[in-house]
């Protein structure tokens, strides 16, 4: 058995074609870093180009068994083997390997081991931003046993990783079902029969028959909207100014506020006074992913004196008429999603709303005591589902860790795969 062989001894390392000269709506897909995820090639945001527009004399089309490696960015060193589905696809911006004296499946597994990933991470960290060049990739040291042993290891890992991947898929499916369940539960608690008996009456065809003690009220009648501040580097800050933390769109999540990366801004005091958040305000972003548009989050006063960006709206309910938690939860129901998706301005992958549409949101308005009781029930359901989802997340993390440990042990000779069971292990796998 041979150890510590540089990758360039057993595979040809070269660059992809870079940016193609001309993109097209149809033609050959161009695989990039966004299409490579830990051994898998995905169809996320595929670019395409016509064959005649590609410099194939410099960068030939992909062949089955070649391996693409991400050369820069957050996922530097990630890799995936080209399967039959992608034969003929154009190689993208990243590095490509053509195995010559090694089994391509074995090599693909080896590059996903912690032994190889640690070397690539070290090499790429020498630049200001993570970046791996062909020479550095070619210098990665790998354990290369004889070909028959490589194939035995590849057969074992193909089966074992398929079993783990199947379990990961099941956990993802469970999480999706739980997320759907929480969405349905909140909708049904706050708007009984919305899922089973919508009236189909214009303009809110998804709403059920609303009882008299829950009249539909335009949000603007029971809530004030505060606009945020515009960050302007040319603003005069020579007078009475204050420096405060301020929330950006990235800080406002669906149901929570991310405070791990909050910026500060210096503005005149009078501007700060107009854009200061108060505990109980409901935060809503102007734009984002269509399925998250209009989702409200209650501000609890986590950062005293905090300001907010102009792309983040602060809704301030009248406390004797509208509870902030009730409003935030209402935006997460089928009613809230349907309203904001139907009224939002849509682009390819994003959507936006505005203050007028937000204040026109029709909200069922029982008395405040009932609003709080309904909110308590809905939040209890969300908390229960959230605990289950966190448990699934822990399980997924352990499965990913086990997958990498199996690969690393097998491709560094730490155990003999001929004594391990890796056959038919995906048959009958259940959640």
PDB file of C-alpha atoms in Angstrom, residues 17-24 30 49-55 58:
ATOM      1  CA  UNK A  17     -13.692  27.666 -18.576  1.00  0.00           C
ATOM      2  CA  UNK A  18     -14.408  30.700 -16.388  1.00  0.00           C
ATOM      3  CA  UNK A  19     -17.171  33.068 -17.400  1.00  0.00           C
ATOM      4  CA  UNK A  20     -18.588  31.888 -20.732  1.00  0.00           C
ATOM      5  CA  UNK A  21     -18.566  34.571 -23.432  1.00  0.00           C
ATOM      6  CA  UNK A  22     -22.325  34.467 -23.923  1.00  0.00           C
ATOM      7  CA  UNK A  23     -25.110  33.037 -21.765  1.00  0.00           C
ATOM      8  CA  UNK A  24     -28.346  31.612 -23.120  1.00  0.00           C
ATOM      9  CA  UNK A  30     -22.482  25.310 -16.719  1.00  0.00           C
ATOM     10  CA  UNK A  49     -24.616  28.589 -22.914  1.00  0.00           C
ATOM     11  CA  UNK A  50     -24.789  27.377 -26.487  1.00  0.00           C
ATOM     12  CA  UNK A  51     -22.121  24.863 -27.436  1.00  0.00           C
ATOM     13  CA  UNK A  52     -20.794  27.033 -30.257  1.00  0.00           C
ATOM     14  CA  UNK A  53     -20.144  29.865 -27.783  1.00  0.00           C
ATOM     15  CA  UNK A  54     -17.959  27.783 -25.474  1.00  0.00           C
ATOM     16  CA  UNK A  55     -14.128  27.616 -25.755  1.00  0.00           C
ATOM     17  CA  UNK A  58      -9.327  25.216 -23.897  1.00  0.00           C
TER      18      UNK A  58
END
